[in-house]
Amino acid sequence: MIKTKRIDLLLRLVFFLLSLEIFGRANAFGYGYGMRGKDTLAAVYEDMRDFLKNNDYAGIKREIEKIDVPLNNYHNYYGIALKPLFLQAIEKQEANTLIITLEKLIYFGIREKIYWNKKEKLEKPVSAQAMLRVIAQYYELLKPKIKEYDTQNNTNLNHEIMELLIKMNESLGTTGTFGYKAQPPNLEEFIRLSVSLEDVLATVFHYFLE
């Protein structure tokens, strides 16, 4: 039974990744992700981590200027002002504070994409898939911390999150083949799953809610 469940999860995961790749590429330019589908926020996060390894705080400050729009959005949507936290940490060269703020940046990026899918009510299939594709990209950035938490606490949160992402993808529905076996999106299920995703992330990154 356990082996069967693992095979089922694997098959669903493969379908999930393929669907995100296909639909995500189709709408990559419309969301500013670039030729390879790299989201700007994800790229900035990775560059800032590299600058941090080299103690290049000037480089980190330059990267922050590239993400004024999402930083302003997070302030408007959630009342969280990340830019002053970044600038203060850079000025004091507080590496740990920068890492925490970077993780908050990605966390609120996930919440923003969820927000837009809910706002659009999953009525635009390509848009909804593109948003979920970015959520999956963002989670990949947080995954090392999740897996570290799993090891230290004998939990399996990474598995739970992957299950949630797969189910979120399924909740978007499908157009079927020429309309055959098409499934409409299930907004209520998507919202329920997104709340569960945020709850699991908050288990590890408790300071997101502080």
PDB file of N, CA, C and O in Angstrom, residues 130-186:
ATOM      1  N   ALA A 130       0.818  29.997 -14.633  1.00  0.00           N
ATOM      2  CA  ALA A 130       2.041  30.790 -14.530  1.00  0.00           C
ATOM      3  C   ALA A 130       2.305  31.197 -13.086  1.00  0.00           C
ATOM      4  O   ALA A 130       3.440  31.145 -12.606  1.00  0.00           O
ATOM      5  N   MET A 131       1.247  31.610 -12.386  1.00  0.00           N
ATOM      6  CA  MET A 131       1.389  31.985 -10.983  1.00  0.00           C
ATOM      7  C   MET A 131       1.839  30.795 -10.140  1.00  0.00           C
ATOM      8  O   MET A 131       2.724  30.918  -9.279  1.00  0.00           O
ATOM      9  N   LEU A 132       1.247  29.644 -10.382  1.00  0.00           N
ATOM     10  CA  LEU A 132       1.611  28.461  -9.598  1.00  0.00           C
ATOM     11  C   LEU A 132       3.043  28.028  -9.920  1.00  0.00           C
ATOM     12  O   LEU A 132       3.769  27.546  -9.048  1.00  0.00           O
ATOM     13  N   ARG A 133       3.440  28.204 -11.161  1.00  0.00           N
ATOM     14  CA  ARG A 133       4.817  27.882 -11.555  1.00  0.00           C
ATOM     15  C   ARG A 133       5.805  28.711 -10.741  1.00  0.00           C
ATOM     16  O   ARG A 133       6.834  28.210 -10.283  1.00  0.00           O
ATOM     17  N   VAL A 134       5.499  29.992 -10.540  1.00  0.00           N
ATOM     18  CA  VAL A 134       6.386  30.858  -9.765  1.00  0.00           C
ATOM     19  C   VAL A 134       6.357  30.467  -8.284  1.00  0.00           C
ATOM     20  O   VAL A 134       7.384  30.488  -7.604  1.00  0.00           O
ATOM     21  N   ILE A 135       5.182  30.096  -7.786  1.00  0.00           N
ATOM     22  CA  ILE A 135       5.094  29.618  -6.398  1.00  0.00           C
ATOM     23  C   ILE A 135       6.027  28.427  -6.208  1.00  0.00           C
ATOM     24  O   ILE A 135       6.747  28.336  -5.200  1.00  0.00           O
ATOM     25  N   ALA A 136       6.036  27.508  -7.196  1.00  0.00           N
ATOM     26  CA  ALA A 136       6.916  26.339  -7.115  1.00  0.00           C
ATOM     27  C   ALA A 136       8.387  26.762  -7.164  1.00  0.00           C
ATOM     28  O   ALA A 136       9.221  26.203  -6.450  1.00  0.00           O
ATOM     29  N   GLN A 137       8.707  27.765  -7.995  1.00  0.00           N
ATOM     30  CA  GLN A 137      10.067  28.294  -8.054  1.00  0.00           C
ATOM     31  C   GLN A 137      10.476  28.853  -6.693  1.00  0.00           C
ATOM     32  O   GLN A 137      11.587  28.601  -6.209  1.00  0.00           O
ATOM     33  N   TYR A 138       9.590  29.623  -6.096  1.00  0.00           N
ATOM     34  CA  TYR A 138       9.893  30.236  -4.809  1.00  0.00           C
ATOM     35  C   TYR A 138      10.100  29.164  -3.731  1.00  0.00           C
ATOM     36  O   TYR A 138      10.976  29.285  -2.879  1.00  0.00           O
ATOM     37  N   TYR A 139       9.258  28.122  -3.791  1.00  0.00           N
ATOM     38  CA  TYR A 139       9.411  27.084  -2.773  1.00  0.00           C
ATOM     39  C   TYR A 139      10.768  26.398  -2.891  1.00  0.00           C
ATOM     40  O   TYR A 139      11.368  26.029  -1.878  1.00  0.00           O
ATOM     41  N   GLU A 140      11.264  26.232  -4.110  1.00  0.00           N
ATOM     42  CA  GLU A 140      12.576  25.616  -4.295  1.00  0.00           C
ATOM     43  C   GLU A 140      13.653  26.399  -3.547  1.00  0.00           C
ATOM     44  O   GLU A 140      14.638  25.823  -3.068  1.00  0.00           O
ATOM     45  N   LEU A 141      13.485  27.709  -3.430  1.00  0.00           N
ATOM     46  CA  LEU A 141      14.451  28.537  -2.719  1.00  0.00           C
ATOM     47  C   LEU A 141      14.372  28.320  -1.206  1.00  0.00           C
ATOM     48  O   LEU A 141      15.379  28.441  -0.502  1.00  0.00           O
ATOM     49  N   LEU A 142      13.176  28.012  -0.724  1.00  0.00           N
ATOM     50  CA  LEU A 142      12.986  27.796   0.712  1.00  0.00           C
ATOM     51  C   LEU A 142      13.182  26.335   1.115  1.00  0.00           C
ATOM     52  O   LEU A 142      13.323  26.032   2.300  1.00  0.00           O
ATOM     53  N   LYS A 143      13.187  25.442   0.136  1.00  0.00           N
ATOM     54  CA  LYS A 143      13.229  24.002   0.422  1.00  0.00           C
ATOM     55  C   LYS A 143      14.406  23.574   1.307  1.00  0.00           C
ATOM     56  O   LYS A 143      14.216  22.748   2.204  1.00  0.00           O
ATOM     57  N   PRO A 144      15.636  24.085   1.085  1.00  0.00           N
ATOM     58  CA  PRO A 144      16.738  23.642   1.948  1.00  0.00           C
ATOM     59  C   PRO A 144      16.459  23.861   3.433  1.00  0.00           C
ATOM     60  O   PRO A 144      16.794  23.000   4.264  1.00  0.00           O
ATOM     61  N   LYS A 145      15.825  24.981   3.763  1.00  0.00           N
ATOM     62  CA  LYS A 145      15.505  25.258   5.164  1.00  0.00           C
ATOM     63  C   LYS A 145      14.423  24.301   5.669  1.00  0.00           C
ATOM     64  O   LYS A 145      14.464  23.848   6.819  1.00  0.00           O
ATOM     65  N   ILE A 146      13.462  23.985   4.803  1.00  0.00           N
ATOM     66  CA  ILE A 146      12.399  23.051   5.170  1.00  0.00           C
ATOM     67  C   ILE A 146      12.980  21.665   5.443  1.00  0.00           C
ATOM     68  O   ILE A 146      12.655  21.020   6.442  1.00  0.00           O
ATOM     69  N   LYS A 147      13.864  21.206   4.562  1.00  0.00           N
ATOM     70  CA  LYS A 147      14.454  19.877   4.714  1.00  0.00           C
ATOM     71  C   LYS A 147      15.361  19.820   5.949  1.00  0.00           C
ATOM     72  O   LYS A 147      15.442  18.786   6.622  1.00  0.00           O
ATOM     73  N   GLU A 148      16.035  20.907   6.227  1.00  0.00           N
ATOM     74  CA  GLU A 148      16.855  20.982   7.442  1.00  0.00           C
ATOM     75  C   GLU A 148      15.965  20.848   8.675  1.00  0.00           C
ATOM     76  O   GLU A 148      16.295  20.133   9.627  1.00  0.00           O
ATOM     77  N   TYR A 149      14.827  21.538   8.641  1.00  0.00           N
ATOM     78  CA  TYR A 149      13.865  21.454   9.749  1.00  0.00           C
ATOM     79  C   TYR A 149      13.346  20.022   9.893  1.00  0.00           C
ATOM     80  O   TYR A 149      13.225  19.505  11.015  1.00  0.00           O
ATOM     81  N   ASP A 150      13.040  19.377   8.770  1.00  0.00           N
ATOM     82  CA  ASP A 150      12.568  17.980   8.798  1.00  0.00           C
ATOM     83  C   ASP A 150      13.587  17.068   9.477  1.00  0.00           C
ATOM     84  O   ASP A 150      13.227  16.220  10.303  1.00  0.00           O
ATOM     85  N   THR A 151      14.846  17.236   9.125  1.00  0.00           N
ATOM     86  CA  THR A 151      15.904  16.393   9.691  1.00  0.00           C
ATOM     87  C   THR A 151      16.035  16.610  11.197  1.00  0.00           C
ATOM     88  O   THR A 151      16.158  15.653  11.974  1.00  0.00           O
ATOM     89  N   GLN A 152      15.973  17.857  11.615  1.00  0.00           N
ATOM     90  CA  GLN A 152      16.167  18.187  13.023  1.00  0.00           C
ATOM     91  C   GLN A 152      14.974  17.811  13.897  1.00  0.00           C
ATOM     92  O   GLN A 152      15.136  17.528  15.089  1.00  0.00           O
ATOM     93  N   ASN A 153      13.779  17.811  13.302  1.00  0.00           N
ATOM     94  CA  ASN A 153      12.567  17.613  14.094  1.00  0.00           C
ATOM     95  C   ASN A 153      11.806  16.336  13.744  1.00  0.00           C
ATOM     96  O   ASN A 153      10.693  16.126  14.240  1.00  0.00           O
ATOM     97  N   ASN A 154      12.410  15.500  12.890  1.00  0.00           N
ATOM     98  CA  ASN A 154      11.793  14.234  12.496  1.00  0.00           C
ATOM     99  C   ASN A 154      10.384  14.450  11.938  1.00  0.00           C
ATOM    100  O   ASN A 154       9.435  13.737  12.274  1.00  0.00           O
ATOM    101  N   THR A 155      10.270  15.460  11.078  1.00  0.00           N
ATOM    102  CA  THR A 155       8.997  15.760  10.416  1.00  0.00           C
ATOM    103  C   THR A 155       9.130  15.473   8.919  1.00  0.00           C
ATOM    104  O   THR A 155      10.207  15.112   8.442  1.00  0.00           O
ATOM    105  N   ASN A 156       8.061  15.673   8.186  1.00  0.00           N
ATOM    106  CA  ASN A 156       8.068  15.429   6.745  1.00  0.00           C
ATOM    107  C   ASN A 156       7.333  16.559   6.024  1.00  0.00           C
ATOM    108  O   ASN A 156       6.482  16.324   5.166  1.00  0.00           O
ATOM    109  N   LEU A 157       7.696  17.792   6.404  1.00  0.00           N
ATOM    110  CA  LEU A 157       6.993  18.949   5.866  1.00  0.00           C
ATOM    111  C   LEU A 157       7.257  19.152   4.374  1.00  0.00           C
ATOM    112  O   LEU A 157       6.383  19.623   3.651  1.00  0.00           O
ATOM    113  N   ASN A 158       8.459  18.805   3.930  1.00  0.00           N
ATOM    114  CA  ASN A 158       8.746  18.936   2.493  1.00  0.00           C
ATOM    115  C   ASN A 158       7.781  18.077   1.679  1.00  0.00           C
ATOM    116  O   ASN A 158       7.249  18.517   0.659  1.00  0.00           O
ATOM    117  N   HIS A 159       7.541  16.863   2.144  1.00  0.00           N
ATOM    118  CA  HIS A 159       6.587  15.976   1.469  1.00  0.00           C
ATOM    119  C   HIS A 159       5.183  16.595   1.494  1.00  0.00           C
ATOM    120  O   HIS A 159       4.464  16.570   0.480  1.00  0.00           O
ATOM    121  N   GLU A 160       4.794  17.137   2.635  1.00  0.00           N
ATOM    122  CA  GLU A 160       3.468  17.760   2.758  1.00  0.00           C
ATOM    123  C   GLU A 160       3.308  18.913   1.772  1.00  0.00           C
ATOM    124  O   GLU A 160       2.257  19.059   1.129  1.00  0.00           O
ATOM    125  N   ILE A 161       4.363  19.721   1.656  1.00  0.00           N
ATOM    126  CA  ILE A 161       4.290  20.873   0.758  1.00  0.00           C
ATOM    127  C   ILE A 161       4.205  20.433  -0.694  1.00  0.00           C
ATOM    128  O   ILE A 161       3.437  20.991  -1.487  1.00  0.00           O
ATOM    129  N   MET A 162       4.973  19.412  -1.066  1.00  0.00           N
ATOM    130  CA  MET A 162       4.904  18.911  -2.435  1.00  0.00           C
ATOM    131  C   MET A 162       3.511  18.374  -2.742  1.00  0.00           C
ATOM    132  O   MET A 162       2.968  18.592  -3.832  1.00  0.00           O
ATOM    133  N   GLU A 163       2.915  17.687  -1.778  1.00  0.00           N
ATOM    134  CA  GLU A 163       1.534  17.201  -1.943  1.00  0.00           C
ATOM    135  C   GLU A 163       0.584  18.373  -2.144  1.00  0.00           C
ATOM    136  O   GLU A 163      -0.303  18.329  -3.005  1.00  0.00           O
ATOM    137  N   LEU A 164       0.758  19.426  -1.362  1.00  0.00           N
ATOM    138  CA  LEU A 164      -0.120  20.592  -1.471  1.00  0.00           C
ATOM    139  C   LEU A 164       0.036  21.261  -2.836  1.00  0.00           C
ATOM    140  O   LEU A 164      -0.961  21.656  -3.465  1.00  0.00           O
ATOM    141  N   LEU A 165       1.271  21.378  -3.319  1.00  0.00           N
ATOM    142  CA  LEU A 165       1.492  21.991  -4.626  1.00  0.00           C
ATOM    143  C   LEU A 165       0.857  21.168  -5.745  1.00  0.00           C
ATOM    144  O   LEU A 165       0.277  21.718  -6.687  1.00  0.00           O
ATOM    145  N   ILE A 166       0.963  19.851  -5.630  1.00  0.00           N
ATOM    146  CA  ILE A 166       0.340  18.971  -6.626  1.00  0.00           C
ATOM    147  C   ILE A 166      -1.178  19.153  -6.616  1.00  0.00           C
ATOM    148  O   ILE A 166      -1.817  19.286  -7.664  1.00  0.00           O
ATOM    149  N   LYS A 167      -1.760  19.166  -5.418  1.00  0.00           N
ATOM    150  CA  LYS A 167      -3.209  19.320  -5.306  1.00  0.00           C
ATOM    151  C   LYS A 167      -3.655  20.710  -5.760  1.00  0.00           C
ATOM    152  O   LYS A 167      -4.737  20.866  -6.349  1.00  0.00           O
ATOM    153  N   MET A 168      -2.834  21.730  -5.496  1.00  0.00           N
ATOM    154  CA  MET A 168      -3.155  23.072  -5.973  1.00  0.00           C
ATOM    155  C   MET A 168      -3.185  23.099  -7.491  1.00  0.00           C
ATOM    156  O   MET A 168      -4.049  23.731  -8.104  1.00  0.00           O
ATOM    157  N   ASN A 169      -2.239  22.398  -8.108  1.00  0.00           N
ATOM    158  CA  ASN A 169      -2.212  22.312  -9.566  1.00  0.00           C
ATOM    159  C   ASN A 169      -3.481  21.624 -10.081  1.00  0.00           C
ATOM    160  O   ASN A 169      -4.087  22.068 -11.064  1.00  0.00           O
ATOM    161  N   GLU A 170      -3.877  20.556  -9.405  1.00  0.00           N
ATOM    162  CA  GLU A 170      -5.087  19.835  -9.815  1.00  0.00           C
ATOM    163  C   GLU A 170      -6.339  20.694  -9.638  1.00  0.00           C
ATOM    164  O   GLU A 170      -7.292  20.580 -10.411  1.00  0.00           O
ATOM    165  N   SER A 171      -6.319  21.579  -8.623  1.00  0.00           N
ATOM    166  CA  SER A 171      -7.490  22.431  -8.378  1.00  0.00           C
ATOM    167  C   SER A 171      -7.677  23.486  -9.467  1.00  0.00           C
ATOM    168  O   SER A 171      -8.747  24.089  -9.571  1.00  0.00           O
ATOM    169  N   LEU A 172      -6.632  23.710 -10.280  1.00  0.00           N
ATOM    170  CA  LEU A 172      -6.746  24.692 -11.361  1.00  0.00           C
ATOM    171  C   LEU A 172      -7.604  24.183 -12.509  1.00  0.00           C
ATOM    172  O   LEU A 172      -8.002  24.949 -13.386  1.00  0.00           O
ATOM    173  N   GLY A 173      -7.883  22.868 -12.502  1.00  0.00           N
ATOM    174  CA  GLY A 173      -8.695  22.280 -13.562  1.00  0.00           C
ATOM    175  C   GLY A 173      -7.856  21.995 -14.800  1.00  0.00           C
ATOM    176  O   GLY A 173      -6.644  22.197 -14.823  1.00  0.00           O
ATOM    177  N   THR A 174      -8.493  21.533 -15.819  1.00  0.00           N
ATOM    178  CA  THR A 174      -7.810  21.217 -17.076  1.00  0.00           C
ATOM    179  C   THR A 174      -8.750  21.441 -18.245  1.00  0.00           C
ATOM    180  O   THR A 174      -9.968  21.271 -18.122  1.00  0.00           O
ATOM    181  N   THR A 175      -8.166  21.838 -19.373  1.00  0.00           N
ATOM    182  CA  THR A 175      -8.987  22.065 -20.573  1.00  0.00           C
ATOM    183  C   THR A 175      -9.260  20.763 -21.304  1.00  0.00           C
ATOM    184  O   THR A 175     -10.053  20.726 -22.241  1.00  0.00           O
ATOM    185  N   GLY A 176      -8.592  19.665 -20.870  1.00  0.00           N
ATOM    186  CA  GLY A 176      -8.791  18.379 -21.522  1.00  0.00           C
ATOM    187  C   GLY A 176      -8.170  18.354 -22.913  1.00  0.00           C
ATOM    188  O   GLY A 176      -7.400  19.234 -23.290  1.00  0.00           O
ATOM    189  N   THR A 177      -8.519  17.355 -23.688  1.00  0.00           N
ATOM    190  CA  THR A 177      -8.046  17.232 -25.066  1.00  0.00           C
ATOM    191  C   THR A 177      -9.185  17.610 -25.999  1.00  0.00           C
ATOM    192  O   THR A 177     -10.167  16.884 -26.113  1.00  0.00           O
ATOM    193  N   PHE A 178      -9.049  18.786 -26.615  1.00  0.00           N
ATOM    194  CA  PHE A 178     -10.131  19.334 -27.437  1.00  0.00           C
ATOM    195  C   PHE A 178     -11.434  19.390 -26.646  1.00  0.00           C
ATOM    196  O   PHE A 178     -12.524  19.148 -27.178  1.00  0.00           O
ATOM    197  N   GLY A 179     -11.290  19.706 -25.357  1.00  0.00           N
ATOM    198  CA  GLY A 179     -12.469  19.835 -24.516  1.00  0.00           C
ATOM    199  C   GLY A 179     -12.931  18.547 -23.875  1.00  0.00           C
ATOM    200  O   GLY A 179     -13.786  18.557 -22.986  1.00  0.00           O
ATOM    201  N   TYR A 180     -12.369  17.416 -24.313  1.00  0.00           N
ATOM    202  CA  TYR A 180     -12.785  16.117 -23.768  1.00  0.00           C
ATOM    203  C   TYR A 180     -12.196  15.935 -22.376  1.00  0.00           C
ATOM    204  O   TYR A 180     -11.010  16.121 -22.157  1.00  0.00           O
ATOM    205  N   LYS A 181     -13.029  15.538 -21.446  1.00  0.00           N
ATOM    206  CA  LYS A 181     -12.648  15.337 -20.045  1.00  0.00           C
ATOM    207  C   LYS A 181     -12.095  16.609 -19.408  1.00  0.00           C
ATOM    208  O   LYS A 181     -11.217  16.570 -18.554  1.00  0.00           O
ATOM    209  N   ALA A 182     -12.602  17.738 -19.848  1.00  0.00           N
ATOM    210  CA  ALA A 182     -12.198  19.006 -19.235  1.00  0.00           C
ATOM    211  C   ALA A 182     -12.738  19.094 -17.813  1.00  0.00           C
ATOM    212  O   ALA A 182     -13.850  18.625 -17.532  1.00  0.00           O
ATOM    213  N   GLN A 183     -11.949  19.658 -16.929  1.00  0.00           N
ATOM    214  CA  GLN A 183     -12.346  19.841 -15.545  1.00  0.00           C
ATOM    215  C   GLN A 183     -12.294  21.323 -15.203  1.00  0.00           C
ATOM    216  O   GLN A 183     -11.282  21.979 -15.430  1.00  0.00           O
ATOM    217  N   PRO A 184     -13.378  21.881 -14.653  1.00  0.00           N
ATOM    218  CA  PRO A 184     -13.360  23.298 -14.294  1.00  0.00           C
ATOM    219  C   PRO A 184     -12.481  23.531 -13.064  1.00  0.00           C
ATOM    220  O   PRO A 184     -12.253  22.616 -12.271  1.00  0.00           O
ATOM    221  N   PRO A 185     -11.984  24.741 -12.889  1.00  0.00           N
ATOM    222  CA  PRO A 185     -11.180  25.032 -11.703  1.00  0.00           C
ATOM    223  C   PRO A 185     -12.044  25.003 -10.446  1.00  0.00           C
ATOM    224  O   PRO A 185     -13.251  25.258 -10.502  1.00  0.00           O
ATOM    225  N   ASN A 186     -11.406  24.680  -9.329  1.00  0.00           N
ATOM    226  CA  ASN A 186     -12.100  24.624  -8.041  1.00  0.00           C
ATOM    227  C   ASN A 186     -11.472  25.671  -7.132  1.00  0.00           C
ATOM    228  O   ASN A 186     -10.504  25.410  -6.414  1.00  0.00           O
TER     229      ASN A 186
END
